[in-house]
CSV table of C-alpha atoms and ligand atoms in Angstrom, one decimal:
chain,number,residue,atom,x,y,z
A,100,UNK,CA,-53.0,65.0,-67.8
A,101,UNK,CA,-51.1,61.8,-69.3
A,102,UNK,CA,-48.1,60.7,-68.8
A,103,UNK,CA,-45.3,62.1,-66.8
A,104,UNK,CA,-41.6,62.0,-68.0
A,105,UNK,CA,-37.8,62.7,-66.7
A,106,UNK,CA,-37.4,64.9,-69.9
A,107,UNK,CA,-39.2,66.0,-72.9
A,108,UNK,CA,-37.4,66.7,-76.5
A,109,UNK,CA,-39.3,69.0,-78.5
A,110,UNK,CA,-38.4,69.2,-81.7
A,111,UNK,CA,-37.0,65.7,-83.6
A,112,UNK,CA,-34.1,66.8,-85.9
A,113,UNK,CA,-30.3,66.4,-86.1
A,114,UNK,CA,-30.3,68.0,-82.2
A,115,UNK,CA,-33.5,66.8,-81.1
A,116,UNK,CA,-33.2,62.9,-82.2
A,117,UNK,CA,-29.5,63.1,-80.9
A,118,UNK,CA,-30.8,64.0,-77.9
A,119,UNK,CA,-33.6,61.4,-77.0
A,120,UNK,CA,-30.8,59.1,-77.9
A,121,UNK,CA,-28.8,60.1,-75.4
A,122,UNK,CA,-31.3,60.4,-72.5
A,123,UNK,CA,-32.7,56.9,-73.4
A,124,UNK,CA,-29.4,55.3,-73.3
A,125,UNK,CA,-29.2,56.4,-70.1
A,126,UNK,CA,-32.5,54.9,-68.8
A,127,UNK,CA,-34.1,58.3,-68.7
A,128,UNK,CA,-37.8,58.2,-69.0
A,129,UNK,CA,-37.9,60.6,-72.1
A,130,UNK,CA,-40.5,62.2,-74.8
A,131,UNK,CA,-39.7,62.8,-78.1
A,132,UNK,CA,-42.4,65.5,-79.9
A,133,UNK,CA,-42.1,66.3,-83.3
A,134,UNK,CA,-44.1,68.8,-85.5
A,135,UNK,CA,-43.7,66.7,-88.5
A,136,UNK,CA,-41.6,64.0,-89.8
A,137,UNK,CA,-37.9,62.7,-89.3
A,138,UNK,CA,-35.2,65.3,-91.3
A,139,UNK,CA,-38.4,66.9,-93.1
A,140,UNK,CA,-38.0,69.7,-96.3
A,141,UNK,CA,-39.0,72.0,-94.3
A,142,UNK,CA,-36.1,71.5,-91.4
A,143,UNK,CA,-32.7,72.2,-91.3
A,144,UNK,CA,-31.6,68.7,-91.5
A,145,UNK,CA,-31.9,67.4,-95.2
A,146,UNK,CA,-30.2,67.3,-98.1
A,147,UNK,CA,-28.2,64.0,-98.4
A,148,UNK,CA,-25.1,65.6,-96.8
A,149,UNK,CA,-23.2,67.6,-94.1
A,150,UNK,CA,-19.4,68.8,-93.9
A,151,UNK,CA,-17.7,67.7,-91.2
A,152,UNK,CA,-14.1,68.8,-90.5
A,153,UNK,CA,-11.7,69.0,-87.1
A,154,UNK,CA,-9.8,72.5,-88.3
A,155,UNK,CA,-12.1,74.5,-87.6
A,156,UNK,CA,-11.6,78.1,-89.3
A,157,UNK,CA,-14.3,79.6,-87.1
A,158,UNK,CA,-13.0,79.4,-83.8
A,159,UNK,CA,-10.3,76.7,-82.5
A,160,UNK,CA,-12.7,76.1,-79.4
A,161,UNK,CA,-14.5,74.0,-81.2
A,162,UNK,CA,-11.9,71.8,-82.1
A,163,UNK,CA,-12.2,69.6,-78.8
A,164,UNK,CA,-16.3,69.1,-78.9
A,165,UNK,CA,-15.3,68.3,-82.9
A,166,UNK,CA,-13.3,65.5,-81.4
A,167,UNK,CA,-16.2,64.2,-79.1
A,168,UNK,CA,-18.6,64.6,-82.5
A,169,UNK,CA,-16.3,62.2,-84.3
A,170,UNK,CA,-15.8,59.6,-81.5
A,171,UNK,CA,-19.7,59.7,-81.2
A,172,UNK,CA,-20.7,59.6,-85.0
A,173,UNK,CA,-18.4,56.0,-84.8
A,174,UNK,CA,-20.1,55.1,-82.0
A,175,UNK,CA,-24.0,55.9,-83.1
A,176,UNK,CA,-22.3,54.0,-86.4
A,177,UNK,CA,-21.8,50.9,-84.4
A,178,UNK,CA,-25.3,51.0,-82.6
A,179,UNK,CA,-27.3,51.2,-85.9
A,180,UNK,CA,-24.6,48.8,-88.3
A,181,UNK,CA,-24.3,52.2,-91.2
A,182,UNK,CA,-22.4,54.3,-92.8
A,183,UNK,CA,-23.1,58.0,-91.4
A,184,UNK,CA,-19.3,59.5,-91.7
A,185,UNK,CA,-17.6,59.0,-94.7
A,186,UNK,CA,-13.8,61.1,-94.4
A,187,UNK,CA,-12.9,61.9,-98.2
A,188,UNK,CA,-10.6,65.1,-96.4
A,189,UNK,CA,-11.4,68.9,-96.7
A,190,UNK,CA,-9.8,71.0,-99.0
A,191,UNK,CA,-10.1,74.7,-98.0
A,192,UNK,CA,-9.0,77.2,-100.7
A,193,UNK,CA,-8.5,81.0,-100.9
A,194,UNK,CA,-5.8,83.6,-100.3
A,195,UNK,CA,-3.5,82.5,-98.0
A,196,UNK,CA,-4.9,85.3,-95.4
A,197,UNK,CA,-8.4,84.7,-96.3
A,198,UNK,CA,-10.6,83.8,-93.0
A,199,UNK,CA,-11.2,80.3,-94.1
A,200,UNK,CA,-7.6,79.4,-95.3
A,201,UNK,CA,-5.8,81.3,-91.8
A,202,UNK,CA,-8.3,80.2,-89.1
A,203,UNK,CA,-8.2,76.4,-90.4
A,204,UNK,CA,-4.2,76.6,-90.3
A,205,UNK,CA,-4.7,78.6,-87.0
A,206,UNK,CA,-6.5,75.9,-85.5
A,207,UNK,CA,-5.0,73.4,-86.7
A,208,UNK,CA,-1.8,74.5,-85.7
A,209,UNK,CA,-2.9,75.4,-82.1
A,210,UNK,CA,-4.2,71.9,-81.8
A,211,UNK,CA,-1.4,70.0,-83.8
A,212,UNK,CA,-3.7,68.7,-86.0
A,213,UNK,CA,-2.8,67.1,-89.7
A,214,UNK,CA,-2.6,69.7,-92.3
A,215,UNK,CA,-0.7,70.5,-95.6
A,216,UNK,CA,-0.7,73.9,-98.0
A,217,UNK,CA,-1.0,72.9,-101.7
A,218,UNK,CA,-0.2,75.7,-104.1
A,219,UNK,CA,-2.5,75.8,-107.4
A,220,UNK,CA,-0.3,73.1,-109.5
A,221,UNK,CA,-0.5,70.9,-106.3
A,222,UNK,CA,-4.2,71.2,-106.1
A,223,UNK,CA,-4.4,70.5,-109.6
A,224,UNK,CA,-2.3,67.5,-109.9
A,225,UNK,CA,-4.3,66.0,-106.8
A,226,UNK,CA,-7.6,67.3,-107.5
A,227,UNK,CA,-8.2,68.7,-110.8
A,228,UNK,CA,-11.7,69.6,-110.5
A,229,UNK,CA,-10.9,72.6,-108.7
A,230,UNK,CA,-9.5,76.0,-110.0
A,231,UNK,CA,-7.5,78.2,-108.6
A,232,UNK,CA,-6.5,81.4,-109.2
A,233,UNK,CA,-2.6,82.3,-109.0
A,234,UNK,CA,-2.4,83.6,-105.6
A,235,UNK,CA,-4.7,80.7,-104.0
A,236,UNK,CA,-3.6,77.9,-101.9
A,237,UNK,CA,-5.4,75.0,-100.9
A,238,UNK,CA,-5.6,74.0,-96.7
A,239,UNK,CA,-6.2,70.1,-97.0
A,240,UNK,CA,-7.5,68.5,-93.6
A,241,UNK,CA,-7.4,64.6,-94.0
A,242,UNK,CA,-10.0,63.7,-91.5
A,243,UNK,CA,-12.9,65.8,-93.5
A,244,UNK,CA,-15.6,64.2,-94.8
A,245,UNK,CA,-19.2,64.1,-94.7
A,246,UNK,CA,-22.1,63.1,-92.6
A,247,UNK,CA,-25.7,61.8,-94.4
A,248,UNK,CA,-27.9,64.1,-92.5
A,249,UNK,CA,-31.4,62.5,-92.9
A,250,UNK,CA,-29.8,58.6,-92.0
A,251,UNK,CA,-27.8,60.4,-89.6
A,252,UNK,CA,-31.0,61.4,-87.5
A,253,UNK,CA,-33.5,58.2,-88.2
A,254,UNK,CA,-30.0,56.3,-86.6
A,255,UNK,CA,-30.8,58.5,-83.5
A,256,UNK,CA,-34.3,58.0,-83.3
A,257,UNK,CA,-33.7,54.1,-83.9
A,258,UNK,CA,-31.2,54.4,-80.9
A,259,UNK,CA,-33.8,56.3,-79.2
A,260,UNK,CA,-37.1,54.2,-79.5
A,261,UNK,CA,-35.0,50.9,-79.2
A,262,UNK,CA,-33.3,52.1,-75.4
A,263,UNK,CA,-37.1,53.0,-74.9
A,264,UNK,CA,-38.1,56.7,-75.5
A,265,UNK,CA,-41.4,57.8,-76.4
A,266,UNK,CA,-41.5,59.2,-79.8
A,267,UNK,CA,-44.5,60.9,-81.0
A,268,UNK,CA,-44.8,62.5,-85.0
A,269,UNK,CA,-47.1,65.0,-86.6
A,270,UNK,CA,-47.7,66.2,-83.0
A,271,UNK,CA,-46.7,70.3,-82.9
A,272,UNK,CA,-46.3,71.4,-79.4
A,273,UNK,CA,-48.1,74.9,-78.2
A,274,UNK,CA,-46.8,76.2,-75.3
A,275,UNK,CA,-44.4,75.1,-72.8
A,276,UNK,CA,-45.5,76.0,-68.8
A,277,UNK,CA,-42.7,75.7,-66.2
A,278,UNK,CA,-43.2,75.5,-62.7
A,279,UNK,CA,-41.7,74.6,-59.8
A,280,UNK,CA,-41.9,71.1,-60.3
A,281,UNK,CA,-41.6,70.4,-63.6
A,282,UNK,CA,-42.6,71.4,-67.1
A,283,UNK,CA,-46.2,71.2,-68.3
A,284,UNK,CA,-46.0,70.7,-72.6
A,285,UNK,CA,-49.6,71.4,-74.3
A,286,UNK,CA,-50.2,70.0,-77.8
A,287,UNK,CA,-53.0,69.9,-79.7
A,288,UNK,CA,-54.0,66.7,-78.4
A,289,UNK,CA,-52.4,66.2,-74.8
A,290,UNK,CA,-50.9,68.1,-72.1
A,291,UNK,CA,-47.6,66.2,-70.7
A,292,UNK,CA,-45.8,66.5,-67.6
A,293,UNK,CA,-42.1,66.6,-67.3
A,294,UNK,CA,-39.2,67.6,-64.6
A,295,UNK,CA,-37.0,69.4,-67.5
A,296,UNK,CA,-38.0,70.0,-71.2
A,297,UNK,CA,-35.5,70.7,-74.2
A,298,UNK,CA,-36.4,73.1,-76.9
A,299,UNK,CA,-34.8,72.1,-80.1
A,300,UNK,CA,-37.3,73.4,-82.5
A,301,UNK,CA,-34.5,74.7,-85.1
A,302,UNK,CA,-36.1,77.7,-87.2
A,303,UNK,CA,-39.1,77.6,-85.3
A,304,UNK,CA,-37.0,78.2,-81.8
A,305,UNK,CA,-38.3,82.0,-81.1
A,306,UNK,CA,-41.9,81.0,-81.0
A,307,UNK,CA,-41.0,78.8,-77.9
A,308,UNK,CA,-38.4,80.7,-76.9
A,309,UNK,CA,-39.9,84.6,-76.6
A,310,UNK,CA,-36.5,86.0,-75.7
A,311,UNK,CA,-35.1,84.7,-79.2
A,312,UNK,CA,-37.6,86.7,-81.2
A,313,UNK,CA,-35.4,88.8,-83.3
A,314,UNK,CA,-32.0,87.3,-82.0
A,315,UNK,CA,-32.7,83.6,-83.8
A,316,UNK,CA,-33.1,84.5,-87.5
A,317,UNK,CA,-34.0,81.8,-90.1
A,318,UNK,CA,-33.0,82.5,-93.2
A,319,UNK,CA,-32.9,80.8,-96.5
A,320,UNK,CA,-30.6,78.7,-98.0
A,321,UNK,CA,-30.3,77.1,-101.2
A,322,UNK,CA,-28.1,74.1,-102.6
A,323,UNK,CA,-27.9,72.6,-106.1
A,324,UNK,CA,-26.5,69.3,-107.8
A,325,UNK,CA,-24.3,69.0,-111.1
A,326,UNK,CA,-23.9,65.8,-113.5
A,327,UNK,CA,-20.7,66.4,-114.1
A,328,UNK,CA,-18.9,66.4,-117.4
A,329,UNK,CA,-16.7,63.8,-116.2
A,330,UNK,CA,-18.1,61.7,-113.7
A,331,UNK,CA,-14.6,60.2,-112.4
A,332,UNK,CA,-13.2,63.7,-111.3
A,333,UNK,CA,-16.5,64.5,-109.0
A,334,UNK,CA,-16.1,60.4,-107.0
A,335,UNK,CA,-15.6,60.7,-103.4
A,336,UNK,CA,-12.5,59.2,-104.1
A,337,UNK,CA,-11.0,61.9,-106.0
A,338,UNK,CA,-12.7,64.7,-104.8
A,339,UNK,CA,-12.8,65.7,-101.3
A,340,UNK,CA,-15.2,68.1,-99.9
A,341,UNK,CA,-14.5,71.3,-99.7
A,342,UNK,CA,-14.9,75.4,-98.7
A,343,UNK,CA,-13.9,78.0,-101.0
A,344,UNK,CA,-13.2,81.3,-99.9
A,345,UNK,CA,-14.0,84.2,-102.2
A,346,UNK,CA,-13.0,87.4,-99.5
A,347,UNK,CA,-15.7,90.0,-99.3
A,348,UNK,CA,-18.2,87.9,-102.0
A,349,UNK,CA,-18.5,85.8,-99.3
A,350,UNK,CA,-17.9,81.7,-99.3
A,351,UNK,CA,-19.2,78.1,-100.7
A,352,UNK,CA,-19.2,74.4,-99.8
A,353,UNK,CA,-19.9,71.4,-101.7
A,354,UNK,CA,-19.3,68.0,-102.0
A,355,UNK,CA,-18.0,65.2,-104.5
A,356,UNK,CA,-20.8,62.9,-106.1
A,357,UNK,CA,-22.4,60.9,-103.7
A,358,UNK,CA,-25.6,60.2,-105.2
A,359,UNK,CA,-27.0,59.8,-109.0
A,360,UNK,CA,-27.3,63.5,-108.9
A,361,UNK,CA,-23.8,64.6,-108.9
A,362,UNK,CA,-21.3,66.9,-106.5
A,363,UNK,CA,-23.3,69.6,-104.8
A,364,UNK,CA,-22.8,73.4,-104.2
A,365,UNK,CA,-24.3,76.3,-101.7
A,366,UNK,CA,-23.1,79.8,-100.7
A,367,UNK,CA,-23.0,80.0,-97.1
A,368,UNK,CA,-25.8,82.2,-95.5
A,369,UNK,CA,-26.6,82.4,-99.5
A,370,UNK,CA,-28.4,85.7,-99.9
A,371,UNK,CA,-28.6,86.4,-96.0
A,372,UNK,CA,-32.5,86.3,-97.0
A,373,UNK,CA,-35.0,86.3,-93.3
A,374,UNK,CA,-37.8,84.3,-93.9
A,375,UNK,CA,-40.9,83.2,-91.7
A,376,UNK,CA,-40.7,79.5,-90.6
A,377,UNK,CA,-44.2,79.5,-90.6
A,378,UNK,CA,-44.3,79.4,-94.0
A,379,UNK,CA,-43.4,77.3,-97.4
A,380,UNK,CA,-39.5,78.2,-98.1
A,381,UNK,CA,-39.8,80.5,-101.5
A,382,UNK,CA,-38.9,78.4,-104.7
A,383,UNK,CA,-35.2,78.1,-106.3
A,384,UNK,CA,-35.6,81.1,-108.6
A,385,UNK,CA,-33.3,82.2,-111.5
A,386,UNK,CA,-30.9,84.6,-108.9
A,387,UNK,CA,-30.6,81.5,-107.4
A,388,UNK,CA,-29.1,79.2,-109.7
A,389,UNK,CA,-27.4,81.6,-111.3
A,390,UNK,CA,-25.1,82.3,-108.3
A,391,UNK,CA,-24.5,78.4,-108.1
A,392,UNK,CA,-23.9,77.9,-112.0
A,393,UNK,CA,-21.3,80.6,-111.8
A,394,UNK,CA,-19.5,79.5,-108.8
A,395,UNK,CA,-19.6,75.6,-110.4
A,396,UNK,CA,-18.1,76.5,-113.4
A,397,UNK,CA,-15.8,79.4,-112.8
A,398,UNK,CA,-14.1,77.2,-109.6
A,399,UNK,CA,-14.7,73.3,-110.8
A,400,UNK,CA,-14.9,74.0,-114.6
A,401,UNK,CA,-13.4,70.8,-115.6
A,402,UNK,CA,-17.1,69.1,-113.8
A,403,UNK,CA,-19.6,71.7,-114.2
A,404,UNK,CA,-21.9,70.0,-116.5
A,405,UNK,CA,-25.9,69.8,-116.1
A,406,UNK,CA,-27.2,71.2,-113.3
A,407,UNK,CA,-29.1,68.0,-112.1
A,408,UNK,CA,-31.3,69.7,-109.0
A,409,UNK,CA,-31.6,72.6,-106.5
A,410,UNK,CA,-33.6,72.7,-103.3
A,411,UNK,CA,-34.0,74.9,-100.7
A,412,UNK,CA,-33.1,74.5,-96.8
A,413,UNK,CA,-33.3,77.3,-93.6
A,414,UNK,CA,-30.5,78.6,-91.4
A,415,UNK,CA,-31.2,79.7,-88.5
A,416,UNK,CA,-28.3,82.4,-87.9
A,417,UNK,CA,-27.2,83.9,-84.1
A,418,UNK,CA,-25.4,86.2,-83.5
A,419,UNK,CA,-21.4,86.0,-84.1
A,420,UNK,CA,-22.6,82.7,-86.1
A,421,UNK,CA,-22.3,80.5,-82.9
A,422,UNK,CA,-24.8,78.2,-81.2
A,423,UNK,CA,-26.6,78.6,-78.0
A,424,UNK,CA,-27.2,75.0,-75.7
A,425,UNK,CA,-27.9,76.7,-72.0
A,426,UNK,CA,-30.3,76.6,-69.1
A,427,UNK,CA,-32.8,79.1,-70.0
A,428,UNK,CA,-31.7,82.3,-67.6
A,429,UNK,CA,-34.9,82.5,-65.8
A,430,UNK,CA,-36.4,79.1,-66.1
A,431,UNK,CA,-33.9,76.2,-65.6
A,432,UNK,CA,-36.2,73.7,-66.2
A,433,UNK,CA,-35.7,74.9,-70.0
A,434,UNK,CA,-33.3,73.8,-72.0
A,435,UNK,CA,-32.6,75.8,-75.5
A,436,UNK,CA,-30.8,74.2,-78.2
A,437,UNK,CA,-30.1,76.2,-81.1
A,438,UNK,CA,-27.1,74.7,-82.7
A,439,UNK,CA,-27.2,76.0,-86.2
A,440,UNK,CA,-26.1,79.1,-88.1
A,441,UNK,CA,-25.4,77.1,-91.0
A,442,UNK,CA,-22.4,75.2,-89.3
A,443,UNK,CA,-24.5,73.0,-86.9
A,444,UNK,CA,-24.8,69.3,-87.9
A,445,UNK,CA,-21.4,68.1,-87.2
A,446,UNK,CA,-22.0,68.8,-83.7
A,447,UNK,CA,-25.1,66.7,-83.1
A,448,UNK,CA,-23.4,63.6,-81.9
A,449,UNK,CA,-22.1,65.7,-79.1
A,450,UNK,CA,-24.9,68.2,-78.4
A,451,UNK,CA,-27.5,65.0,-78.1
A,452,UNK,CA,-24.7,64.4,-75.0
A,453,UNK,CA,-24.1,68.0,-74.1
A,454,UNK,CA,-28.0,68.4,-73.8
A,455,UNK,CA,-28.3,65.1,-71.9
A,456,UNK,CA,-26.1,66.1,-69.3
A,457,UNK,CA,-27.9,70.0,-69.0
A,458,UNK,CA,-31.2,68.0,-68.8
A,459,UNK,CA,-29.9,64.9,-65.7
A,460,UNK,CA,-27.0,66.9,-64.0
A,461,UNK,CA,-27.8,70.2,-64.9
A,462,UNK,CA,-24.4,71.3,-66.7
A,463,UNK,CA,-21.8,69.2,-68.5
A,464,UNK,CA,-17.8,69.0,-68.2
A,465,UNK,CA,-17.7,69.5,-72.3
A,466,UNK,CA,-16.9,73.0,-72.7
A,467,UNK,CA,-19.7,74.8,-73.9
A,468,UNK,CA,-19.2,78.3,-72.5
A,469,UNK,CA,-19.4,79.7,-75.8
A,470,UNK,CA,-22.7,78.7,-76.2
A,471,UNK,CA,-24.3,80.1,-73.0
A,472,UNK,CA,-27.6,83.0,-72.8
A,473,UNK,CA,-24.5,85.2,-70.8
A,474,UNK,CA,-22.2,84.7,-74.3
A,475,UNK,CA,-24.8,85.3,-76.6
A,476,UNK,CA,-25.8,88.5,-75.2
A,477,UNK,CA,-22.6,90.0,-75.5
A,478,UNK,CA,-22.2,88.6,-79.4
A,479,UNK,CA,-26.2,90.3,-79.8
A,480,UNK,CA,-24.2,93.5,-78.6
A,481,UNK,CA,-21.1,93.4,-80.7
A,482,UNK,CA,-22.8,91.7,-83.9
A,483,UNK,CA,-25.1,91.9,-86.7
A,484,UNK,CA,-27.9,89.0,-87.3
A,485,UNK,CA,-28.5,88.4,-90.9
B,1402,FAD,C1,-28.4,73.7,-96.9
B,1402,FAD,C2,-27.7,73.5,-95.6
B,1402,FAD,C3,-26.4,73.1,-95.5
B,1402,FAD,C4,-25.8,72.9,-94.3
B,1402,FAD,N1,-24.5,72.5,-94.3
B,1402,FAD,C5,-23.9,72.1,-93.1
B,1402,FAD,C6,-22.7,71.4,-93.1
B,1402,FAD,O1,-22.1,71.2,-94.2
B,1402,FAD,N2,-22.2,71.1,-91.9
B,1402,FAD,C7,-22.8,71.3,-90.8
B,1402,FAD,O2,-22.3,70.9,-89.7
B,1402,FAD,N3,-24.0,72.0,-90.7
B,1402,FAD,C8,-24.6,72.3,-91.9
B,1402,FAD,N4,-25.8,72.9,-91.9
B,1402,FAD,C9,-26.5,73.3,-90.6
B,1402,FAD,C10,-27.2,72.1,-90.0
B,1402,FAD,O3,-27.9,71.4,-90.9
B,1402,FAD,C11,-28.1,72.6,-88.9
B,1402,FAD,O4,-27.3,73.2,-87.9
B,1402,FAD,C12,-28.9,71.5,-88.2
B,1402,FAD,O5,-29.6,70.7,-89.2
B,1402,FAD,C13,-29.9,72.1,-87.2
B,1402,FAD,O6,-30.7,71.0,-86.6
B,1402,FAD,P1,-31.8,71.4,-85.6
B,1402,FAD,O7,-32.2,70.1,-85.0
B,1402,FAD,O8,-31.5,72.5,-84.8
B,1402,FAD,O9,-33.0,71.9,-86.5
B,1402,FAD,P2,-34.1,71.0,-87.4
B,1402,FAD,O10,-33.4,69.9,-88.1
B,1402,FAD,O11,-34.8,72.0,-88.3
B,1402,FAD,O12,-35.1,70.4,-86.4
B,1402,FAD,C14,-36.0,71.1,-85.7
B,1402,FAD,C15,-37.3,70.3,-85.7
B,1402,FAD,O13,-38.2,70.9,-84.7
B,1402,FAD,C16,-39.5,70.6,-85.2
B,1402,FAD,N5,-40.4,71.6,-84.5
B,1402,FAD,C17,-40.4,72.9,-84.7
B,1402,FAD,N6,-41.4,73.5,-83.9
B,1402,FAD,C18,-42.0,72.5,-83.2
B,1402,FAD,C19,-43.0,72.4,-82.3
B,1402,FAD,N7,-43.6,73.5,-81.8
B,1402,FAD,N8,-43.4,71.2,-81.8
B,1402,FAD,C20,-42.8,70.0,-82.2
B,1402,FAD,N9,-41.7,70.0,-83.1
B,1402,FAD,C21,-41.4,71.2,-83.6
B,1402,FAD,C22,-39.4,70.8,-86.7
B,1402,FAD,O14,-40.4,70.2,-87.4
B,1402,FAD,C23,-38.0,70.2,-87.0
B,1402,FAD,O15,-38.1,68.9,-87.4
B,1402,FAD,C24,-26.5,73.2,-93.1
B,1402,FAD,C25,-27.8,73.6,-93.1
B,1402,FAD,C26,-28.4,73.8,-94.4
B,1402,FAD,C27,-29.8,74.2,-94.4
C-alpha cells in the first residue's frame, strides 16, 4: 500500500481539477487521479468555450452559487495571471413566455439583477447578426460571457500542483473500497489510502457510482464553427453570447468568434442520443450538421458563412437537468460530483469549493440542497432521463 492522503480526486476535469485546487490551498494532503489527460476529447470539458451567465432561466437558486462562480473565476484568474472569463453579455431570445426568455427575467427580477427586453428592431440595431422573428424579444444580461474551458482547468491543476497536490495522469482508477477508516482507491498500478475520496468521473460516474447506473445518462452532444460572411458582426465585441429558444424544437447556444474558426453553435441535449462512455463518441454525421447549418443561417443569416468545424462532446444528463454534489447516502467517506447536464461548467469555481468543504467539514454553508442523493430521488420520480 503507498501513500496515504487527506482526500483523493478522482477524475481531473472542470470539477475534479477545481477541486484539488481547492483542497491544496487549504494545506490538505490531496490526490489528483486522472484516466487520461487535462480537458481530453473524450470529457465533457473541451471545446474552447463555456457560457456563463447570473440570470439563470433554469431555476433562480442558482443565482447565489453563480455569484460565488464569478468571484472565484477572478480569483483563480489572479492565481494563474490569464484570461478565463471574458463578459461580452448574454442575449436570450424567444417568445416572451418561452422558458428561456421568462425564467431569465424571473430570476433576474427575484434577484434584482441588470436586465433589458429588446424588441426585434432593437436586437437588430445592436446586434444584427441575429434574426428574429416578429413576436420575439431579446433578454440581454450584461455580465454574460464566456469561460475557456480547457485553460480554465490546466489553471486549476497549476493551482493545484503548485499549493502541493499530488497529480497523477493516464492512471484510470478500478474500484473505490470504503471502510471505516478511510477509503482504499485500486488502480492499475497502486492501491492508495485515503480518509474521504471524491468521485468526479463525469460520464463515466455510474461505473463508480452503482446507484447512478441508469439515473446518470451520458449522452451526445455536438457543436460546430462558422467563418462567417462578415467577420466584424461575429467579434466578441459585437456579438454577445447567446441562447435561443425555439419552444417545443427545443434550444441552442453559441458564441461570437473567438478563435480562427469563427462563432460556434449546439442544440442543447442535441438529439437526446445515450451513448456508452466506454466507447469513441460516434462521428459528426450529416443529421448532424444539418441541424446546425439550419439553425446558423435561419437565426444569424447575415454570418452564416462556411461551416469551419464540428466536433463532438458528452452530457451527462440527471434527472430534472440539475447536478448532484452530496455525501454518498450510505458511505460518507464518498463524495459524488456530477455537475453536468449540459449546464455544468460555470459552476466549477464554486463546486471545487463546495466539494472541499463536503470532503474537510463534511457539509458546506453554500446552498446546495438541490443537489443532494434526497433531491435527486424525488426528480428520478417526477422526471424523465434523456
Ligand atoms: C458541447 C458542450 C457544451 C457545453 N456548454 C456549456 C456551457 O456553455 N456552460 C456550462 O456551464 N456548461 C456547459 N457544458 C457542460 C460542462 O462542460 C460540464 O458540466 C462539465 O464539463 C462537466 O465536468 P466534469 O468534471 O463533471 O466531467 P469531465 O470534464 O468529463 O471530467 C471527468 C474526468 O474524469 C476522468 N475519469 C473518468 N473515469 C475515471 C476513472 N475511473 N479514473 C480516473 N479518471 C477518470 C475522465 O477521463 C475525465 O477527464 C457543456 C458541455 C458540452 C459537452
Amino acid at each position: 500500500m503507498s501513500d496515504s492522503f487527506d482526500v483523493a480526486v478522482i477524475g481531473l476535469g472542470a470539477m475534479g481539477s477545481a477541486a484539488v485546487a481547492h483542497l491544496a490551498s487549504r494545506g490538505c494532503r490531496v490526490v489528483g487521479l486522472e484516466a487520461h489527460y487535462p480537458a481530453h476529447a473524450l470529457s465533457s470539458s473541451h471545446g474552447d468555450s463555456r457560457l456563463i451567465r447570473l440570470g439563470y432561466f433554469e431555476d433562480p437558486s442558482y443565482v447565489p452559487l453563480l455569484r460565488r462562480a464569478y468571484q472565484n473565476w477572478r480569483m483563480l484568474e489572479r492565481q494563474v495571471r490569464e484570461t478565463l472569463l471574458t463578459v461580452t453579455g448574454v442575449l436570450e431570445m424567444g417568445r416572451p413566455d418561452s422558458t428561456i426568455v421568462s425564467g431569465a427575467r424571473a430570476a433576474c427580477e427575484l434577484h434584482g439583477l441588470p436586465f433589458q427586453i429588446l424588441d426585434p428592431d432593437q436586437v437588430q440595431a445592436r446586434y444584427p447578426v441575429f434574426a428574429l422573428d416578429d413576436d420575439d424579444v431579446g433578454l440581454f444580461e450584461p455580465e454574460g460571457g464566456y469561460l475557456r474551458p480547457e485553460r480554465a482547468v490546466m489553471a486549476h491543476l497549476k493551482v493545484a500542483g503548485q499549493a502541493g497536490a499530488v497529480l497523477r495522469f493516464g492512471e484510470a482508477v478500478a474500484a473505490i473500497e470504503p471502510d471505516d477508516a478511510g477509503v482504499t482507491i485500486v488502480s492499475a498500478f497502486e492501491r492508495l489510502r485515503a480518509r474521504t475520496v471524491i468521485v468526479a468521473t463525469g460520464p463515466w460516474i455510474a461505473q463508480l457510482v452503482p446507484q447512478l447506473r441508469g439515473i446518470a445518462q451520458p449522452i451526445r452532444q455536438v457543436v460546430a464553427w462558422y467563418q462567417p460572411a462578415d467577420a466584424f458582426v461575429t467579434l466578441p465585441e459585437r456579438m454577445p453570447v447567446f441562447l435561443r429558444d425555439e419552444g417545443a424544437a427545443g434550444s441552442y447556444f453559441g458564441f461570437p468568434s473567438i478563435g480562427t474558426d469563427g462563432f460556434k453553435v449546439g442544440k442543447h441535449a442535441h438529439f437526446h442520443e445515450p451513448i456508452d462512455p466506454n466507447l469513441p463518441n460516434p462521428p459528426v454525421n450529416d443529421t448532424d450538421t444539418a441541424l446546425l447549418d439550419g439553425f446558423a443561417h435561419r437565426r444569424l443569416p447575415g454570418a452564416a458563412g462556411v461551416r469551419a468545424g464540428s466536433t463532438t462532446c458528452r452530457y451527462t444528463m440527471l434527472p430534472g437537468e440539475d447536478f448532484l454534489m452530496d455525501l454518498h447516502p450510505s458511505e460518507k467517506r464518498v463524495i459524488v460530483a456530477s455537475p453536468c447536464s449540459g449546464h455544468g461548467f460555470k459552476f466549477a469555481s464554486v463546486a471545487g469549493e463546495i466539494l472541499a468543504d463536503l470532503a474537510t467539514q463534511g457539509g458546506t454553508a453554500l446552498p446546495i440542497e438541490l443537489f443532494s442523493f434526497a433531491a435527486l430521488e424525488q426528480k428520478r420520480r417526477t422526471s424523465r432521463v434523456d
